[in-house]
Amino acid sequence: MSEDRIAYVNGDFVLEKDAVISIRDRGFLQGYSVFDTTRTFGHKIFKLSEHLDRFYQSLKYARLIPGMSKDQMAEITMELLNKNLPLISDDDDYWVTQRVSRGITTSDGEVPTIILETVPLPFKSRANYYKNGMPVVVPSVRRTPPEALSPRAKIQNYANLVQAEFEVTSVDPNAWPILLDMNGNLCEGPGSNFFIVKDGKVITPKEQYVLAGISRSTTLELAAELGYETLETDIDLYDVYTADEAFVTSTSFCICPVFSVNGSVMGDGEVPAPITKRLLNAYSGLVGIDIEQQYLSRL
Ligand code: PLP
């Protein structure tokens, strides 16, 4: 079916396999581009306007001018999604992504490259994490600090996070990296925020060192609605090893239970642990899909 998938490239809807961009594109030459990704739940798009707000903030930070309003971006996103939805089955869903790169420099100035695309979510390859929990490993590679490039902007260049991924998966192919910031506190992993639960408090690193994940804020809101105290603060490895529960949040995972960190089992090893389970259920209620089941059904 991917043969028929359509992408939006610089004003045109084209078959994804026929899409082309210039070899001079600065997104490719310099890794200079930004993006944002939401997903569908039961084929309905999730928090598109929040994702586009964050996207336009990333663009502003990166001094990129897409030449397209947020409303136009939303309209084209929906048009693209509607073209691609008939290509997946009822129980599949899409990642839905907008990308803008610095593009090419012409005699008239810079021309950004705009790409919108969809790709089916990898339920099967990640289902195991919902059954057994994620084995998180902390790599030696530190997350890019805000002094170098703010992690709060969703910059396309993932070299820092991919290096971390290579390091941990070469030790354990199942491991999920969560990097330390330059101060030695846990911060985030590829496309994912990190949480611990300790003494009934739901705790996540502060925004300065991480991307403000939409799933992160959704989880903080749900936790508060369920009556849990929430905290955005520094979390070091002592905090993690002595916490009762841990989980990761992201657009694709929503909330994914963590089994262990560096081999140290979280709490009594229950997957998902009780508060993680309550939050997952609340997330499922919000989006109208049993998130755990959507993954587990592929095992
Ligand atoms: N951290 C990083 C570095 C990311 O790239 C992402 C999203 O891809 C996240 C965290 C999670 O953000 P969200 O919940 O909006 O997907």
PDB file of C-alpha atoms and ligand atoms in Angstrom:
ATOM      1  CA  MET A   1       0.000   0.000   0.000  1.00  0.00           C
ATOM      2  CA  SER A   2       2.914   2.378   0.675  1.00  0.00           C
ATOM      3  CA  GLU A   3       3.371   2.447  -3.128  1.00  0.00           C
ATOM      4  CA  ASP A   4       0.190   4.526  -3.301  1.00  0.00           C
ATOM      5  CA  ARG A   5       0.904   6.844  -0.369  1.00  0.00           C
ATOM      6  CA  ILE A   6       0.864  10.538  -1.170  1.00  0.00           C
ATOM      7  CA  ALA A   7       3.056  13.328   0.195  1.00  0.00           C
ATOM      8  CA  TYR A   8       2.806  17.096  -0.132  1.00  0.00           C
ATOM      9  CA  VAL A   9       6.008  18.631  -1.518  1.00  0.00           C
ATOM     10  CA  ASN A  10       6.355  22.357  -2.178  1.00  0.00           C
ATOM     11  CA  GLY A  11       2.804  22.952  -3.333  1.00  0.00           C
ATOM     12  CA  ASP A  12       2.002  19.602  -4.972  1.00  0.00           C
ATOM     13  CA  PHE A  13       0.487  16.322  -3.855  1.00  0.00           C
ATOM     14  CA  VAL A  14       2.692  13.592  -5.338  1.00  0.00           C
ATOM     15  CA  LEU A  15       3.133   9.866  -4.911  1.00  0.00           C
ATOM     16  CA  GLU A  16       5.632   9.486  -2.073  1.00  0.00           C
ATOM     17  CA  LYS A  17       7.871   7.321  -4.280  1.00  0.00           C
ATOM     18  CA  ASP A  18       8.035  10.110  -6.884  1.00  0.00           C
ATOM     19  CA  ALA A  19       8.772  12.945  -4.414  1.00  0.00           C
ATOM     20  CA  VAL A  20      12.037  14.816  -5.072  1.00  0.00           C
ATOM     21  CA  ILE A  21      13.978  17.599  -3.397  1.00  0.00           C
ATOM     22  CA  SER A  22      17.158  19.355  -4.473  1.00  0.00           C
ATOM     23  CA  ILE A  23      20.582  17.925  -3.581  1.00  0.00           C
ATOM     24  CA  ARG A  24      21.371  21.545  -2.585  1.00  0.00           C
ATOM     25  CA  ASP A  25      18.634  21.608   0.064  1.00  0.00           C
ATOM     26  CA  ARG A  26      20.111  22.957   3.308  1.00  0.00           C
ATOM     27  CA  GLY A  27      17.946  20.532   5.241  1.00  0.00           C
ATOM     28  CA  PHE A  28      20.125  17.813   3.728  1.00  0.00           C
ATOM     29  CA  LEU A  29      23.426  19.728   3.518  1.00  0.00           C
ATOM     30  CA  GLN A  30      23.308  21.185   7.030  1.00  0.00           C
ATOM     31  CA  GLY A  31      20.520  19.356   8.852  1.00  0.00           C
ATOM     32  CA  TYR A  32      18.804  22.733   8.989  1.00  0.00           C
ATOM     33  CA  SER A  33      15.098  22.064   9.228  1.00  0.00           C
ATOM     34  CA  VAL A  34      12.332  21.737  11.781  1.00  0.00           C
ATOM     35  CA  PHE A  35       9.347  19.428  11.997  1.00  0.00           C
ATOM     36  CA  ASP A  36       6.369  18.389  14.027  1.00  0.00           C
ATOM     37  CA  THR A  37       4.445  15.141  14.209  1.00  0.00           C
ATOM     38  CA  THR A  38       1.042  14.249  15.517  1.00  0.00           C
ATOM     39  CA  ARG A  39      -0.890  11.005  15.029  1.00  0.00           C
ATOM     40  CA  THR A  40      -4.370   9.707  14.451  1.00  0.00           C
ATOM     41  CA  PHE A  41      -6.448   7.673  16.894  1.00  0.00           C
ATOM     42  CA  GLY A  42      -9.097   5.631  15.085  1.00  0.00           C
ATOM     43  CA  HIS A  43      -8.231   7.752  11.993  1.00  0.00           C
ATOM     44  CA  LYS A  44      -9.006  11.027  13.848  1.00  0.00           C
ATOM     45  CA  ILE A  45      -6.130  13.498  14.127  1.00  0.00           C
ATOM     46  CA  PHE A  46      -4.959  14.372  17.680  1.00  0.00           C
ATOM     47  CA  LYS A  47      -4.319  17.938  18.917  1.00  0.00           C
ATOM     48  CA  LEU A  48      -3.312  19.247  15.470  1.00  0.00           C
ATOM     49  CA  SER A  49      -3.601  22.848  16.587  1.00  0.00           C
ATOM     50  CA  GLU A  50      -1.286  22.294  19.627  1.00  0.00           C
ATOM     51  CA  HIS A  51       1.249  20.565  17.357  1.00  0.00           C
ATOM     52  CA  LEU A  52       1.096  23.396  14.811  1.00  0.00           C
ATOM     53  CA  ASP A  53       1.515  25.996  17.592  1.00  0.00           C
ATOM     54  CA  ARG A  54       4.695  24.182  18.650  1.00  0.00           C
ATOM     55  CA  PHE A  55       5.779  23.832  14.998  1.00  0.00           C
ATOM     56  CA  TYR A  56       5.493  27.576  14.379  1.00  0.00           C
ATOM     57  CA  GLN A  57       7.462  28.250  17.581  1.00  0.00           C
ATOM     58  CA  SER A  58      10.212  25.901  16.363  1.00  0.00           C
ATOM     59  CA  LEU A  59      10.174  27.725  12.999  1.00  0.00           C
ATOM     60  CA  LYS A  60      10.456  31.092  14.754  1.00  0.00           C
ATOM     61  CA  TYR A  61      13.364  29.840  16.900  1.00  0.00           C
ATOM     62  CA  ALA A  62      15.137  28.501  13.786  1.00  0.00           C
ATOM     63  CA  ARG A  63      14.441  31.755  11.891  1.00  0.00           C
ATOM     64  CA  LEU A  64      12.628  29.834   9.179  1.00  0.00           C
ATOM     65  CA  ILE A  65       9.758  31.478   7.312  1.00  0.00           C
ATOM     66  CA  PRO A  66       7.525  28.840   5.699  1.00  0.00           C
ATOM     67  CA  GLY A  67       5.497  31.345   3.644  1.00  0.00           C
ATOM     68  CA  MET A  68       2.326  29.585   4.737  1.00  0.00           C
ATOM     69  CA  SER A  69      -0.058  30.429   7.591  1.00  0.00           C
ATOM     70  CA  LYS A  70      -0.866  28.004  10.376  1.00  0.00           C
ATOM     71  CA  ASP A  71      -4.426  27.697   9.035  1.00  0.00           C
ATOM     72  CA  GLN A  72      -3.155  26.827   5.551  1.00  0.00           C
ATOM     73  CA  MET A  73      -0.769  24.284   7.073  1.00  0.00           C
ATOM     74  CA  ALA A  74      -3.693  22.720   8.974  1.00  0.00           C
ATOM     75  CA  GLU A  75      -5.845  22.633   5.836  1.00  0.00           C
ATOM     76  CA  ILE A  76      -3.169  20.931   3.717  1.00  0.00           C
ATOM     77  CA  THR A  77      -2.426  18.491   6.559  1.00  0.00           C
ATOM     78  CA  MET A  78      -6.075  17.404   6.639  1.00  0.00           C
ATOM     79  CA  GLU A  79      -6.278  17.182   2.847  1.00  0.00           C
ATOM     80  CA  LEU A  80      -3.195  14.957   2.784  1.00  0.00           C
ATOM     81  CA  LEU A  81      -4.458  12.763   5.621  1.00  0.00           C
ATOM     82  CA  ASN A  82      -7.809  12.278   3.897  1.00  0.00           C
ATOM     83  CA  LYS A  83      -6.024  11.174   0.730  1.00  0.00           C
ATOM     84  CA  ASN A  84      -3.968   8.586   2.652  1.00  0.00           C
ATOM     85  CA  LEU A  85      -6.503   7.233   5.169  1.00  0.00           C
ATOM     86  CA  PRO A  86      -8.146   4.832   2.665  1.00  0.00           C
ATOM     87  CA  LEU A  87      -4.728   3.091   2.329  1.00  0.00           C
ATOM     88  CA  ILE A  88      -4.690   1.716   5.906  1.00  0.00           C
ATOM     89  CA  SER A  89      -6.991  -0.705   7.700  1.00  0.00           C
ATOM     90  CA  ASP A  90      -9.490   0.418  10.364  1.00  0.00           C
ATOM     91  CA  ASP A  91      -7.216  -0.673  13.224  1.00  0.00           C
ATOM     92  CA  ASP A  92      -4.109   1.079  11.883  1.00  0.00           C
ATOM     93  CA  ASP A  93      -3.249   4.732  12.413  1.00  0.00           C
ATOM     94  CA  TYR A  94      -0.822   7.292  10.980  1.00  0.00           C
ATOM     95  CA  TRP A  95       1.969   9.537  12.161  1.00  0.00           C
ATOM     96  CA  VAL A  96       1.232  12.879  10.448  1.00  0.00           C
ATOM     97  CA  THR A  97       4.257  15.152   9.940  1.00  0.00           C
ATOM     98  CA  GLN A  98       5.053  18.662   8.674  1.00  0.00           C
ATOM     99  CA  ARG A  99       8.659  19.536   7.785  1.00  0.00           C
ATOM    100  CA  VAL A 100      10.186  22.826   6.696  1.00  0.00           C
ATOM    101  CA  SER A 101      13.854  23.071   5.753  1.00  0.00           C
ATOM    102  CA  ARG A 102      16.006  26.092   4.990  1.00  0.00           C
ATOM    103  CA  GLY A 103      15.683  24.856   1.396  1.00  0.00           C
ATOM    104  CA  ILE A 104      17.748  26.218  -1.464  1.00  0.00           C
ATOM    105  CA  THR A 105      19.422  29.577  -1.981  1.00  0.00           C
ATOM    106  CA  THR A 106      18.576  31.134  -5.347  1.00  0.00           C
ATOM    107  CA  SER A 107      19.429  34.517  -6.879  1.00  0.00           C
ATOM    108  CA  ASP A 108      16.088  35.679  -5.432  1.00  0.00           C
ATOM    109  CA  GLY A 109      16.988  34.505  -1.910  1.00  0.00           C
ATOM    110  CA  GLU A 110      16.131  31.499   0.217  1.00  0.00           C
ATOM    111  CA  VAL A 111      13.301  29.196  -0.827  1.00  0.00           C
ATOM    112  CA  PRO A 112      12.212  26.879   2.006  1.00  0.00           C
ATOM    113  CA  THR A 113      11.242  23.286   1.301  1.00  0.00           C
ATOM    114  CA  ILE A 114       7.884  22.226   2.722  1.00  0.00           C
ATOM    115  CA  ILE A 115       7.036  18.551   3.054  1.00  0.00           C
ATOM    116  CA  LEU A 116       3.963  17.020   4.668  1.00  0.00           C
ATOM    117  CA  GLU A 117       3.769  13.264   4.961  1.00  0.00           C
ATOM    118  CA  THR A 118       2.110  10.363   6.741  1.00  0.00           C
ATOM    119  CA  VAL A 119       3.457   6.972   7.765  1.00  0.00           C
ATOM    120  CA  PRO A 120       1.686   4.075   9.543  1.00  0.00           C
ATOM    121  CA  LEU A 121       2.520   3.754  13.251  1.00  0.00           C
ATOM    122  CA  PRO A 122       4.878   0.845  14.121  1.00  0.00           C
ATOM    123  CA  PHE A 123       2.480  -1.007  16.464  1.00  0.00           C
ATOM    124  CA  LYS A 124       3.955  -4.461  15.845  1.00  0.00           C
ATOM    125  CA  SER A 125       7.624  -3.641  16.359  1.00  0.00           C
ATOM    126  CA  ARG A 126       6.888  -1.786  19.627  1.00  0.00           C
ATOM    127  CA  ALA A 127       4.140  -4.040  21.049  1.00  0.00           C
ATOM    128  CA  ASN A 128       6.606  -5.894  23.238  1.00  0.00           C
ATOM    129  CA  TYR A 129       7.233  -2.736  25.296  1.00  0.00           C
ATOM    130  CA  TYR A 130       3.588  -2.787  26.455  1.00  0.00           C
ATOM    131  CA  LYS A 131       3.825  -6.435  27.466  1.00  0.00           C
ATOM    132  CA  ASN A 132       7.210  -6.426  29.212  1.00  0.00           C
ATOM    133  CA  GLY A 133       7.944  -2.746  29.774  1.00  0.00           C
ATOM    134  CA  MET A 134      10.838  -0.843  28.251  1.00  0.00           C
ATOM    135  CA  PRO A 135      14.386  -1.576  29.323  1.00  0.00           C
ATOM    136  CA  VAL A 136      15.732   1.975  29.484  1.00  0.00           C
ATOM    137  CA  VAL A 137      19.489   2.434  29.270  1.00  0.00           C
ATOM    138  CA  VAL A 138      21.280   5.722  29.896  1.00  0.00           C
ATOM    139  CA  PRO A 139      24.000   6.260  27.260  1.00  0.00           C
ATOM    140  CA  SER A 140      27.261   8.143  27.767  1.00  0.00           C
ATOM    141  CA  VAL A 141      26.180  10.629  25.065  1.00  0.00           C
ATOM    142  CA  ARG A 142      24.619  13.722  26.713  1.00  0.00           C
ATOM    143  CA  ARG A 143      21.602  15.574  25.280  1.00  0.00           C
ATOM    144  CA  THR A 144      22.448  18.711  23.310  1.00  0.00           C
ATOM    145  CA  PRO A 145      22.363  21.500  25.925  1.00  0.00           C
ATOM    146  CA  PRO A 146      20.244  24.650  25.496  1.00  0.00           C
ATOM    147  CA  GLU A 147      23.523  26.625  25.406  1.00  0.00           C
ATOM    148  CA  ALA A 148      24.284  24.920  22.041  1.00  0.00           C
ATOM    149  CA  LEU A 149      20.839  24.424  20.474  1.00  0.00           C
ATOM    150  CA  SER A 150      17.602  24.530  22.415  1.00  0.00           C
ATOM    151  CA  PRO A 151      16.034  21.074  22.830  1.00  0.00           C
ATOM    152  CA  ARG A 152      12.718  22.949  23.204  1.00  0.00           C
ATOM    153  CA  ALA A 153      12.642  23.467  19.420  1.00  0.00           C
ATOM    154  CA  LYS A 154      11.819  20.389  17.362  1.00  0.00           C
ATOM    155  CA  ILE A 155      14.898  20.517  15.155  1.00  0.00           C
ATOM    156  CA  GLN A 156      15.119  17.829  12.487  1.00  0.00           C
ATOM    157  CA  ASN A 157      18.756  17.005  13.226  1.00  0.00           C
ATOM    158  CA  TYR A 158      18.582  13.892  15.429  1.00  0.00           C
ATOM    159  CA  ALA A 159      22.304  13.031  15.248  1.00  0.00           C
ATOM    160  CA  ASN A 160      22.700  13.489  19.006  1.00  0.00           C
ATOM    161  CA  LEU A 161      19.744  11.190  19.770  1.00  0.00           C
ATOM    162  CA  VAL A 162      20.663   8.628  17.104  1.00  0.00           C
ATOM    163  CA  GLN A 163      24.242   8.384  18.463  1.00  0.00           C
ATOM    164  CA  ALA A 164      22.696   7.625  21.862  1.00  0.00           C
ATOM    165  CA  GLU A 165      20.437   5.015  20.287  1.00  0.00           C
ATOM    166  CA  PHE A 166      23.375   3.280  18.561  1.00  0.00           C
ATOM    167  CA  GLU A 167      25.229   3.147  21.855  1.00  0.00           C
ATOM    168  CA  VAL A 168      22.447   1.524  23.883  1.00  0.00           C
ATOM    169  CA  THR A 169      21.100  -0.812  21.189  1.00  0.00           C
ATOM    170  CA  SER A 170      24.581  -2.184  20.525  1.00  0.00           C
ATOM    171  CA  VAL A 171      24.519  -3.409  24.140  1.00  0.00           C
ATOM    172  CA  ASP A 172      20.831  -4.458  24.175  1.00  0.00           C
ATOM    173  CA  PRO A 173      18.856  -4.353  20.887  1.00  0.00           C
ATOM    174  CA  ASN A 174      15.619  -3.747  22.865  1.00  0.00           C
ATOM    175  CA  ALA A 175      16.966  -0.903  24.989  1.00  0.00           C
ATOM    176  CA  TRP A 176      15.436   2.557  24.804  1.00  0.00           C
ATOM    177  CA  PRO A 177      17.879   5.434  25.425  1.00  0.00           C
ATOM    178  CA  ILE A 178      17.088   8.212  27.872  1.00  0.00           C
ATOM    179  CA  LEU A 179      19.913  10.742  27.867  1.00  0.00           C
ATOM    180  CA  LEU A 180      21.328  12.804  30.705  1.00  0.00           C
ATOM    181  CA  ASP A 181      21.540  16.577  30.408  1.00  0.00           C
ATOM    182  CA  MET A 182      24.924  18.259  30.932  1.00  0.00           C
ATOM    183  CA  ASN A 183      24.213  18.425  34.710  1.00  0.00           C
ATOM    184  CA  GLY A 184      23.737  14.660  35.002  1.00  0.00           C
ATOM    185  CA  ASN A 185      19.940  14.738  35.267  1.00  0.00           C
ATOM    186  CA  LEU A 186      17.740  12.502  33.133  1.00  0.00           C
ATOM    187  CA  CYS A 187      16.150  14.426  30.289  1.00  0.00           C
ATOM    188  CA  GLU A 188      14.715  12.718  27.191  1.00  0.00           C
ATOM    189  CA  GLY A 189      15.205  10.105  24.491  1.00  0.00           C
ATOM    190  CA  PRO A 190      14.597   9.933  20.736  1.00  0.00           C
ATOM    191  CA  GLY A 191      11.109  11.355  20.277  1.00  0.00           C
ATOM    192  CA  SER A 192      10.191  10.726  23.899  1.00  0.00           C
ATOM    193  CA  ASN A 193       9.875  12.383  27.307  1.00  0.00           C
ATOM    194  CA  PHE A 194      10.582  10.611  30.599  1.00  0.00           C
ATOM    195  CA  PHE A 195       8.594  10.402  33.856  1.00  0.00           C
ATOM    196  CA  ILE A 196       8.997   8.770  37.251  1.00  0.00           C
ATOM    197  CA  VAL A 197       6.358   8.191  39.917  1.00  0.00           C
ATOM    198  CA  LYS A 198       7.527   8.435  43.511  1.00  0.00           C
ATOM    199  CA  ASP A 199       5.350   8.468  46.641  1.00  0.00           C
ATOM    200  CA  GLY A 200       2.289   9.117  44.462  1.00  0.00           C
ATOM    201  CA  LYS A 201       3.907  12.146  42.746  1.00  0.00           C
ATOM    202  CA  VAL A 202       4.160  12.223  38.940  1.00  0.00           C
ATOM    203  CA  ILE A 203       7.529  13.799  38.099  1.00  0.00           C
ATOM    204  CA  THR A 204       9.176  14.832  34.814  1.00  0.00           C
ATOM    205  CA  PRO A 205      12.252  16.937  33.890  1.00  0.00           C
ATOM    206  CA  LYS A 206      11.770  20.665  33.410  1.00  0.00           C
ATOM    207  CA  GLU A 207      11.063  22.052  29.977  1.00  0.00           C
ATOM    208  CA  GLN A 208      14.346  23.957  29.652  1.00  0.00           C
ATOM    209  CA  TYR A 209      16.264  20.760  28.864  1.00  0.00           C
ATOM    210  CA  VAL A 210      13.642  18.859  26.844  1.00  0.00           C
ATOM    211  CA  LEU A 211      11.088  19.244  24.112  1.00  0.00           C
ATOM    212  CA  ALA A 212       7.733  20.157  25.643  1.00  0.00           C
ATOM    213  CA  GLY A 213       6.028  16.999  24.383  1.00  0.00           C
ATOM    214  CA  ILE A 214       2.319  17.278  23.669  1.00  0.00           C
ATOM    215  CA  SER A 215       1.931  13.802  25.208  1.00  0.00           C
ATOM    216  CA  ARG A 216       3.977  15.037  28.188  1.00  0.00           C
ATOM    217  CA  SER A 217       1.563  17.941  28.781  1.00  0.00           C
ATOM    218  CA  THR A 218      -1.466  15.701  28.126  1.00  0.00           C
ATOM    219  CA  THR A 219      -0.120  13.277  30.766  1.00  0.00           C
ATOM    220  CA  LEU A 220       0.525  16.073  33.281  1.00  0.00           C
ATOM    221  CA  GLU A 221      -3.064  17.298  32.769  1.00  0.00           C
ATOM    222  CA  LEU A 222      -4.517  13.789  33.166  1.00  0.00           C
ATOM    223  CA  ALA A 223      -2.409  13.178  36.293  1.00  0.00           C
ATOM    224  CA  ALA A 224      -3.695  16.413  37.845  1.00  0.00           C
ATOM    225  CA  GLU A 225      -7.293  15.481  36.929  1.00  0.00           C
ATOM    226  CA  LEU A 226      -6.795  12.112  38.645  1.00  0.00           C
ATOM    227  CA  GLY A 227      -5.658  13.954  41.772  1.00  0.00           C
ATOM    228  CA  TYR A 228      -1.902  13.212  41.611  1.00  0.00           C
ATOM    229  CA  GLU A 229       0.599  15.887  42.516  1.00  0.00           C
ATOM    230  CA  THR A 230       2.729  16.723  39.465  1.00  0.00           C
ATOM    231  CA  LEU A 231       6.236  18.122  39.480  1.00  0.00           C
ATOM    232  CA  GLU A 232       8.597  19.404  36.753  1.00  0.00           C
ATOM    233  CA  THR A 233      12.047  19.206  38.282  1.00  0.00           C
ATOM    234  CA  ASP A 234      15.550  17.714  38.027  1.00  0.00           C
ATOM    235  CA  ILE A 235      15.628  13.909  38.234  1.00  0.00           C
ATOM    236  CA  ASP A 236      18.987  12.229  38.831  1.00  0.00           C
ATOM    237  CA  LEU A 237      19.814   8.523  38.709  1.00  0.00           C
ATOM    238  CA  TYR A 238      19.285   8.136  42.478  1.00  0.00           C
ATOM    239  CA  ASP A 239      15.736   9.474  42.038  1.00  0.00           C
ATOM    240  CA  VAL A 240      15.145   6.975  39.231  1.00  0.00           C
ATOM    241  CA  TYR A 241      16.589   3.905  40.960  1.00  0.00           C
ATOM    242  CA  THR A 242      14.497   4.603  44.075  1.00  0.00           C
ATOM    243  CA  ALA A 243      11.270   5.573  42.245  1.00  0.00           C
ATOM    244  CA  ASP A 244       8.174   3.348  42.309  1.00  0.00           C
ATOM    245  CA  GLU A 245       7.387   3.579  38.594  1.00  0.00           C
ATOM    246  CA  ALA A 246       8.712   5.085  35.380  1.00  0.00           C
ATOM    247  CA  PHE A 247       7.264   5.615  31.936  1.00  0.00           C
ATOM    248  CA  VAL A 248       7.970   7.332  28.656  1.00  0.00           C
ATOM    249  CA  THR A 249       5.557   9.599  26.766  1.00  0.00           C
ATOM    250  CA  SER A 250       5.462  10.357  23.047  1.00  0.00           C
ATOM    251  CA  THR A 251       3.000  10.884  20.225  1.00  0.00           C
ATOM    252  CA  SER A 252       3.261   7.238  19.156  1.00  0.00           C
ATOM    253  CA  PHE A 253       3.580   5.613  22.603  1.00  0.00           C
ATOM    254  CA  CYS A 254       1.263   8.014  24.451  1.00  0.00           C
ATOM    255  CA  ILE A 255       2.407   6.399  27.733  1.00  0.00           C
ATOM    256  CA  CYS A 256       4.732   3.401  27.670  1.00  0.00           C
ATOM    257  CA  PRO A 257       5.715   1.557  30.881  1.00  0.00           C
ATOM    258  CA  VAL A 258       9.424   1.316  31.769  1.00  0.00           C
ATOM    259  CA  PHE A 259      10.519  -2.022  33.267  1.00  0.00           C
ATOM    260  CA  SER A 260      14.063  -1.099  34.252  1.00  0.00           C
ATOM    261  CA  VAL A 261      16.671   1.635  34.035  1.00  0.00           C
ATOM    262  CA  ASN A 262      20.256   0.433  33.536  1.00  0.00           C
ATOM    263  CA  GLY A 263      19.084  -3.006  34.674  1.00  0.00           C
ATOM    264  CA  SER A 264      17.632  -1.703  37.944  1.00  0.00           C
ATOM    265  CA  VAL A 265      13.989  -2.855  38.032  1.00  0.00           C
ATOM    266  CA  MET A 266      11.369  -0.173  38.702  1.00  0.00           C
ATOM    267  CA  GLY A 267       9.388  -0.835  41.924  1.00  0.00           C
ATOM    268  CA  ASP A 268       8.311  -4.474  42.126  1.00  0.00           C
ATOM    269  CA  GLY A 269       8.551  -4.985  38.350  1.00  0.00           C
ATOM    270  CA  GLU A 270       4.805  -4.880  37.635  1.00  0.00           C
ATOM    271  CA  VAL A 271       4.013  -3.873  34.016  1.00  0.00           C
ATOM    272  CA  PRO A 272       2.249  -1.552  33.819  1.00  0.00           C
ATOM    273  CA  ALA A 273       2.654  -0.349  37.416  1.00  0.00           C
ATOM    274  CA  PRO A 274      -0.568   0.920  39.088  1.00  0.00           C
ATOM    275  CA  ILE A 275      -0.319   4.701  38.527  1.00  0.00           C
ATOM    276  CA  THR A 276       1.106   4.231  35.015  1.00  0.00           C
ATOM    277  CA  LYS A 277      -1.903   1.976  34.304  1.00  0.00           C
ATOM    278  CA  ARG A 278      -4.389   4.585  35.600  1.00  0.00           C
ATOM    279  CA  LEU A 279      -2.770   7.267  33.454  1.00  0.00           C
ATOM    280  CA  LEU A 280      -2.765   4.972  30.402  1.00  0.00           C
ATOM    281  CA  ASN A 281      -6.466   4.232  30.936  1.00  0.00           C
ATOM    282  CA  ALA A 282      -7.219   7.945  31.258  1.00  0.00           C
ATOM    283  CA  TYR A 283      -5.237   8.627  28.036  1.00  0.00           C
ATOM    284  CA  SER A 284      -7.189   5.869  26.271  1.00  0.00           C
ATOM    285  CA  GLY A 285     -10.440   7.442  27.504  1.00  0.00           C
ATOM    286  CA  LEU A 286      -9.366  10.832  26.163  1.00  0.00           C
ATOM    287  CA  VAL A 287      -8.505   9.566  22.669  1.00  0.00           C
ATOM    288  CA  GLY A 288     -11.259   6.941  22.410  1.00  0.00           C
ATOM    289  CA  ILE A 289      -8.878   4.034  21.671  1.00  0.00           C
ATOM    290  CA  ASP A 290      -7.508   1.370  24.018  1.00  0.00           C
ATOM    291  CA  ILE A 291      -3.854   2.358  23.522  1.00  0.00           C
ATOM    292  CA  GLU A 292      -2.353  -0.715  25.228  1.00  0.00           C
ATOM    293  CA  GLN A 293      -4.644  -3.037  23.276  1.00  0.00           C
ATOM    294  CA  GLN A 294      -3.821  -1.348  19.967  1.00  0.00           C
ATOM    295  CA  TYR A 295      -0.183  -2.378  20.548  1.00  0.00           C
ATOM    296  CA  LEU A 296      -0.770  -5.717  22.303  1.00  0.00           C
ATOM    297  CA  SER A 297      -3.149  -6.966  19.594  1.00  0.00           C
ATOM    298  CA  ARG A 298      -0.150  -7.150  17.196  1.00  0.00           C
ATOM    299  CA  LEU A 299       1.796  -9.664  19.296  1.00  0.00           C
TER     300      LEU A 299
HETATM  301  N1  PLP B   1      11.476  14.671  22.920  1.00  0.00           N
HETATM  302  C1  PLP B   1      11.923  14.763  21.663  1.00  0.00           C
HETATM  303  C2  PLP B   1      13.387  15.024  21.409  1.00  0.00           C
HETATM  304  C3  PLP B   1      11.043  14.605  20.570  1.00  0.00           C
HETATM  305  O1  PLP B   1      11.488  14.721  19.304  1.00  0.00           O
HETATM  306  C4  PLP B   1       9.683  14.299  20.846  1.00  0.00           C
HETATM  307  C5  PLP B   1       8.721  14.078  19.749  1.00  0.00           C
HETATM  308  O2  PLP B   1       9.042  13.547  18.706  1.00  0.00           O
HETATM  309  C6  PLP B   1       9.261  14.184  22.178  1.00  0.00           C
HETATM  310  C7  PLP B   1      10.186  14.404  23.195  1.00  0.00           C
HETATM  311  C8  PLP B   1       7.836  13.848  22.523  1.00  0.00           C
HETATM  312  O3  PLP B   1       6.963  14.853  22.082  1.00  0.00           O
HETATM  313  P1  PLP B   1       5.456  14.523  21.714  1.00  0.00           P
HETATM  314  O4  PLP B   1       4.813  13.973  22.936  1.00  0.00           O
HETATM  315  O5  PLP B   1       4.872  15.832  21.301  1.00  0.00           O
HETATM  316  O6  PLP B   1       5.502  13.515  20.612  1.00  0.00           O
END
